[in-house]
mmCIF file of C-alpha atoms in Angstrom:
data_model
loop_
_atom_site.group_PDB
_atom_site.id
_atom_site.type_symbol
_atom_site.label_atom_id
_atom_site.label_comp_id
_atom_site.label_asym_id
_atom_site.label_seq_id
_atom_site.Cartn_x
_atom_site.Cartn_y
_atom_site.Cartn_z
ATOM 1 C CA MET C 1 0.000 0.000 0.000
ATOM 2 C CA PRO C 2 1.419 3.466 -0.869
ATOM 3 C CA GLN C 3 2.856 5.371 2.076
ATOM 4 C CA THR C 4 2.746 8.934 0.763
ATOM 5 C CA ILE C 5 0.785 11.074 -1.624
ATOM 6 C CA GLY C 6 2.755 13.235 -4.016
ATOM 7 C CA THR C 7 2.310 16.896 -4.840
ATOM 8 C CA ALA C 8 0.591 16.125 -8.118
ATOM 9 C CA MET C 9 -2.318 14.448 -6.339
ATOM 10 C CA ILE C 10 -2.691 17.196 -3.741
ATOM 11 C CA GLU C 11 -2.919 19.729 -6.552
ATOM 12 C CA LYS C 12 -6.235 18.129 -7.509
ATOM 13 C CA LEU C 13 -7.794 19.626 -4.364
ATOM 14 C CA HIS C 14 -10.028 22.649 -5.026
ATOM 15 C CA ALA C 15 -11.402 25.348 -2.751
ATOM 16 C CA ASN C 16 -14.947 23.992 -2.973
ATOM 17 C CA ASP C 17 -13.894 20.446 -1.974
ATOM 18 C CA ALA C 18 -13.888 18.893 1.489
ATOM 19 C CA VAL C 19 -11.205 16.796 3.172
ATOM 20 C CA ILE C 20 -12.533 14.326 5.743
ATOM 21 C CA ALA C 21 -10.162 12.838 8.321
ATOM 22 C CA VAL C 22 -12.003 9.910 9.884
ATOM 23 C CA ASP C 23 -11.217 9.100 13.537
ATOM 24 C CA PRO C 24 -7.494 9.978 13.700
ATOM 25 C CA GLN C 25 -7.539 9.184 17.425
ATOM 26 C CA ILE C 26 -4.961 7.950 19.899
ATOM 27 C CA ASP C 27 -6.814 4.706 20.649
ATOM 28 C CA PHE C 28 -6.689 3.714 16.963
ATOM 29 C CA CYS C 29 -2.929 4.192 16.733
ATOM 30 C CA PRO C 30 -0.120 1.938 18.011
ATOM 31 C CA GLY C 31 -0.194 1.855 21.810
ATOM 32 C CA GLY C 32 -3.916 2.660 21.913
ATOM 33 C CA ALA C 33 -6.779 0.509 23.156
ATOM 34 C CA LEU C 34 -7.816 -0.613 19.651
ATOM 35 C CA PRO C 35 -4.749 -0.050 17.477
ATOM 36 C CA VAL C 36 -4.953 -0.230 13.712
ATOM 37 C CA PRO C 37 -1.688 -1.638 12.310
ATOM 38 C CA GLU C 38 0.434 1.313 11.133
ATOM 39 C CA GLY C 39 -2.433 3.629 12.081
ATOM 40 C CA ASP C 40 -0.100 6.459 13.039
ATOM 41 C CA GLU C 41 1.346 6.471 9.513
ATOM 42 C CA VAL C 42 -1.817 8.117 8.175
ATOM 43 C CA ILE C 43 -1.282 11.280 10.233
ATOM 44 C CA PRO C 44 1.466 12.915 8.107
ATOM 45 C CA VAL C 45 -0.523 12.242 4.935
ATOM 46 C CA LEU C 46 -3.712 13.651 6.421
ATOM 47 C CA ASN C 47 -1.760 16.707 7.552
ATOM 48 C CA LEU C 48 -0.625 17.384 3.977
ATOM 49 C CA TRP C 49 -4.227 17.451 2.822
ATOM 50 C CA ILE C 50 -5.482 19.425 5.821
ATOM 51 C CA ASP C 51 -2.755 22.030 5.326
ATOM 52 C CA ARG C 52 -3.472 22.303 1.605
ATOM 53 C CA ALA C 53 -7.184 22.674 2.339
ATOM 54 C CA GLY C 54 -6.319 25.524 4.692
ATOM 55 C CA GLU C 55 -4.295 27.268 1.988
ATOM 56 C CA LEU C 56 -7.217 27.013 -0.431
ATOM 57 C CA GLY C 57 -10.011 27.755 2.024
ATOM 58 C CA ALA C 58 -11.467 24.277 1.453
ATOM 59 C CA THR C 59 -13.565 22.549 4.101
ATOM 60 C CA VAL C 60 -11.912 20.244 6.630
ATOM 61 C CA VAL C 61 -13.939 17.675 8.585
ATOM 62 C CA ILE C 62 -12.436 15.713 11.470
ATOM 63 C CA SER C 63 -14.443 12.981 13.158
ATOM 64 C CA ARG C 64 -14.033 11.008 16.349
ATOM 65 C CA ASP C 65 -15.584 8.061 18.092
ATOM 66 C CA TRP C 66 -17.018 9.533 21.293
ATOM 67 C CA HIS C 67 -18.259 6.565 23.261
ATOM 68 C CA PRO C 68 -19.846 6.447 26.696
ATOM 69 C CA GLN C 69 -18.269 3.919 29.058
ATOM 70 C CA ASP C 70 -21.133 1.465 28.500
ATOM 71 C CA HIS C 71 -21.329 1.647 24.712
ATOM 72 C CA CYS C 72 -23.028 -1.296 23.009
ATOM 73 C CA SER C 73 -20.007 -2.000 20.772
ATOM 74 C CA PHE C 74 -17.803 -2.911 23.736
ATOM 75 C CA GLU C 75 -17.149 -6.533 24.641
ATOM 76 C CA SER C 76 -18.253 -5.784 28.206
ATOM 77 C CA GLN C 77 -21.700 -4.902 26.798
ATOM 78 C CA GLY C 78 -21.913 -7.876 24.451
ATOM 79 C CA GLY C 79 -20.288 -6.105 21.533
ATOM 80 C CA THR C 80 -17.272 -6.829 19.368
ATOM 81 C CA TRP C 81 -14.578 -4.403 20.492
ATOM 82 C CA PRO C 82 -12.517 -3.654 23.581
ATOM 83 C CA VAL C 83 -13.312 -0.410 25.379
ATOM 84 C CA HIS C 84 -11.956 2.460 23.267
ATOM 85 C CA CYS C 85 -12.369 6.164 22.573
ATOM 86 C CA VAL C 86 -14.338 6.804 25.758
ATOM 87 C CA GLN C 87 -15.509 10.392 26.068
ATOM 88 C CA ASN C 88 -13.034 12.771 27.735
ATOM 89 C CA THR C 89 -10.234 10.202 27.969
ATOM 90 C CA ARG C 90 -6.778 10.459 26.452
ATOM 91 C CA GLY C 91 -7.540 7.643 24.017
ATOM 92 C CA ALA C 92 -10.452 9.559 22.521
ATOM 93 C CA ALA C 93 -8.283 12.587 21.746
ATOM 94 C CA TYR C 94 -6.991 13.292 18.271
ATOM 95 C CA HIS C 95 -3.465 12.066 17.581
ATOM 96 C CA PRO C 96 -1.157 14.745 19.039
ATOM 97 C CA GLU C 97 0.585 15.311 15.696
ATOM 98 C CA LEU C 98 -2.656 15.863 13.765
ATOM 99 C CA HIS C 99 -3.085 19.374 12.395
ATOM 100 C CA VAL C 100 -6.462 20.639 13.589
ATOM 101 C CA PRO C 101 -7.430 23.934 11.905
ATOM 102 C CA ALA C 102 -9.576 26.416 13.785
ATOM 103 C CA GLY C 103 -12.340 26.295 11.203
ATOM 104 C CA ALA C 104 -12.664 22.512 10.973
ATOM 105 C CA ILE C 105 -16.048 20.822 11.271
ATOM 106 C CA HIS C 106 -15.938 18.297 14.129
ATOM 107 C CA VAL C 107 -18.175 15.216 14.090
ATOM 108 C CA SER C 108 -18.603 13.135 17.269
ATOM 109 C CA LYS C 109 -20.013 9.670 16.622
ATOM 110 C CA ALA C 110 -21.547 6.838 18.620
ATOM 111 C CA ALA C 111 -22.260 8.887 21.729
ATOM 112 C CA ASP C 112 -25.540 7.019 22.289
ATOM 113 C CA PRO C 113 -24.757 3.958 24.426
ATOM 114 C CA ALA C 114 -27.397 1.884 22.638
ATOM 115 C CA ARG C 115 -26.447 2.679 19.047
ATOM 116 C CA GLU C 116 -23.384 2.050 16.915
ATOM 117 C CA SER C 117 -22.502 4.707 14.356
ATOM 118 C CA LEU C 118 -19.644 4.167 11.920
ATOM 119 C CA SER C 119 -20.249 6.776 9.225
ATOM 120 C CA ASP C 120 -19.466 10.464 9.732
ATOM 121 C CA PHE C 121 -22.754 11.201 7.973
ATOM 122 C CA THR C 122 -25.168 9.148 10.090
ATOM 123 C CA GLY C 123 -27.305 11.436 12.201
ATOM 124 C CA SER C 124 -24.718 14.223 12.142
ATOM 125 C CA GLY C 125 -26.188 16.577 9.554
ATOM 126 C CA LEU C 126 -22.797 16.586 7.832
ATOM 127 C CA GLY C 127 -24.218 16.081 4.357
ATOM 128 C CA ALA C 128 -26.460 19.122 4.676
ATOM 129 C CA SER C 129 -23.621 21.191 6.124
ATOM 130 C CA LEU C 130 -21.359 20.357 3.210
ATOM 131 C CA ARG C 131 -24.057 21.077 0.651
ATOM 132 C CA ARG C 132 -24.656 24.507 2.240
ATOM 133 C CA LYS C 133 -20.969 25.206 1.662
ATOM 134 C CA GLY C 134 -21.296 24.191 -1.977
ATOM 135 C CA VAL C 135 -19.180 21.061 -1.554
ATOM 136 C CA LYS C 136 -19.652 18.426 -4.232
ATOM 137 C CA ARG C 137 -16.374 16.514 -4.036
ATOM 138 C CA ILE C 138 -14.894 14.845 -0.954
ATOM 139 C CA TRP C 139 -11.451 13.385 -0.221
ATOM 140 C CA VAL C 140 -11.504 10.814 2.589
ATOM 141 C CA GLY C 141 -8.783 9.229 4.717
ATOM 142 C CA GLY C 142 -8.394 8.079 8.305
ATOM 143 C CA LEU C 143 -9.094 5.027 10.418
ATOM 144 C CA ALA C 144 -10.053 2.360 9.948
ATOM 145 C CA LEU C 145 -10.315 1.603 6.242
ATOM 146 C CA ASP C 146 -12.582 -1.421 6.604
ATOM 147 C CA TYR C 147 -14.964 0.128 9.161
ATOM 148 C CA CYS C 148 -15.548 3.845 9.663
ATOM 149 C CA VAL C 149 -13.765 4.985 6.499
ATOM 150 C CA ARG C 150 -15.727 2.465 4.434
ATOM 151 C CA ALA C 151 -19.023 3.498 6.025
ATOM 152 C CA THR C 152 -18.287 7.197 5.548
ATOM 153 C CA VAL C 153 -17.380 6.755 1.890
ATOM 154 C CA LEU C 154 -20.447 4.653 1.121
ATOM 155 C CA GLU C 155 -22.846 7.047 2.821
ATOM 156 C CA ALA C 156 -21.241 10.063 1.162
ATOM 157 C CA LEU C 157 -21.780 8.388 -2.199
ATOM 158 C CA ALA C 158 -25.391 7.638 -1.274
ATOM 159 C CA GLU C 159 -25.852 11.329 -0.486
ATOM 160 C CA GLY C 160 -24.688 12.233 -3.974
ATOM 161 C CA PHE C 161 -21.131 13.435 -3.374
ATOM 162 C CA GLU C 162 -18.195 12.605 -5.624
ATOM 163 C CA VAL C 163 -15.880 10.694 -3.299
ATOM 164 C CA HIS C 164 -12.150 10.034 -3.557
ATOM 165 C CA LEU C 165 -10.561 7.583 -1.136
ATOM 166 C CA LEU C 166 -7.008 8.612 -0.203
ATOM 167 C CA LEU C 167 -5.609 5.121 0.092
ATOM 168 C CA PRO C 168 -2.192 6.209 1.432
ATOM 169 C CA ALA C 169 -4.033 8.094 4.201
ATOM 170 C CA THR C 170 -5.831 5.059 5.601
ATOM 171 C CA ARG C 171 -5.109 1.658 7.110
ATOM 172 C CA ALA C 172 -7.275 -1.412 7.726
ATOM 173 C CA VAL C 173 -7.910 -3.369 10.916
ATOM 174 C CA ASN C 174 -8.151 -6.627 8.942
ATOM 175 C CA VAL C 175 -9.845 -8.597 11.711
ATOM 176 C CA ASN C 176 -10.311 -11.156 8.971
ATOM 177 C CA ALA C 177 -7.629 -11.484 6.320
ATOM 178 C CA GLY C 178 -8.529 -9.443 3.262
ATOM 179 C CA ASP C 179 -11.106 -7.181 4.947
ATOM 180 C CA GLY C 180 -9.268 -4.092 3.771
ATOM 181 C CA GLU C 181 -9.083 -5.208 0.153
ATOM 182 C CA GLN C 182 -12.732 -6.224 0.224
ATOM 183 C CA ALA C 183 -13.694 -2.800 1.554
ATOM 184 C CA ILE C 184 -11.694 -1.068 -1.178
ATOM 185 C CA GLU C 185 -13.452 -3.094 -3.868
ATOM 186 C CA GLU C 186 -16.850 -2.409 -2.323
ATOM 187 C CA MET C 187 -16.168 1.327 -2.350
ATOM 188 C CA ARG C 188 -14.860 1.160 -5.914
ATOM 189 C CA VAL C 189 -17.968 -0.677 -7.116
ATOM 190 C CA ALA C 190 -20.186 1.859 -5.324
ATOM 191 C CA GLY C 191 -18.543 4.660 -7.281
ATOM 192 C CA ALA C 192 -15.641 5.931 -5.197
ATOM 193 C CA VAL C 193 -12.420 6.931 -6.933
ATOM 194 C CA ILE C 194 -9.586 5.014 -5.288
ATOM 195 C CA GLU C 195 -6.518 7.245 -5.215
ATOM 196 C CA GLU C 196 -3.671 4.787 -4.814
ATOM 197 C CA ASP C 197 -0.933 6.218 -7.000
ATOM 198 C CA ALA C 198 1.435 8.315 -4.911
ATOM 199 C CA SER C 199 3.113 9.952 -7.893
#
């Protein structure tokens, strides 16, 4: 999987686009409660896009899992995952090296203990907010490729946006071998542009 995105690709970003950084949180990076392999390697790539968006005046969206202690997705509540990204804990914070611009839109997900929420668009009003800004094209990266990034891309497509997946800016959990590749193909078939060439 490519590790960096070159200048030529970043130059495709326009002022009326949006860059979405999905869940770049401490708990999803090495040393966190639910680490995605090489998860911290997405941060420098996301920063390139966030910084370029700032130069252009483009929209930046940063999301986070924001779970209560008794969230339904946790193993202790009968769910799948270990406790992670609990509200107001260090693990729920953005990665300390992430560039967070003052004007970014922040989306907090899965704050209802009884409901899982993977996509940045579910119940957040994000689609309407982006449309009010005139956004039609979205560039998506973050964590994890085969869960929240996948869900965000698919829902953005369903809402009518042109969506580009920044493959070098995401990593997969791969609970089952091949989950990441399967997610990429699903997004491709749904209409996402998979940006995998770093040149």
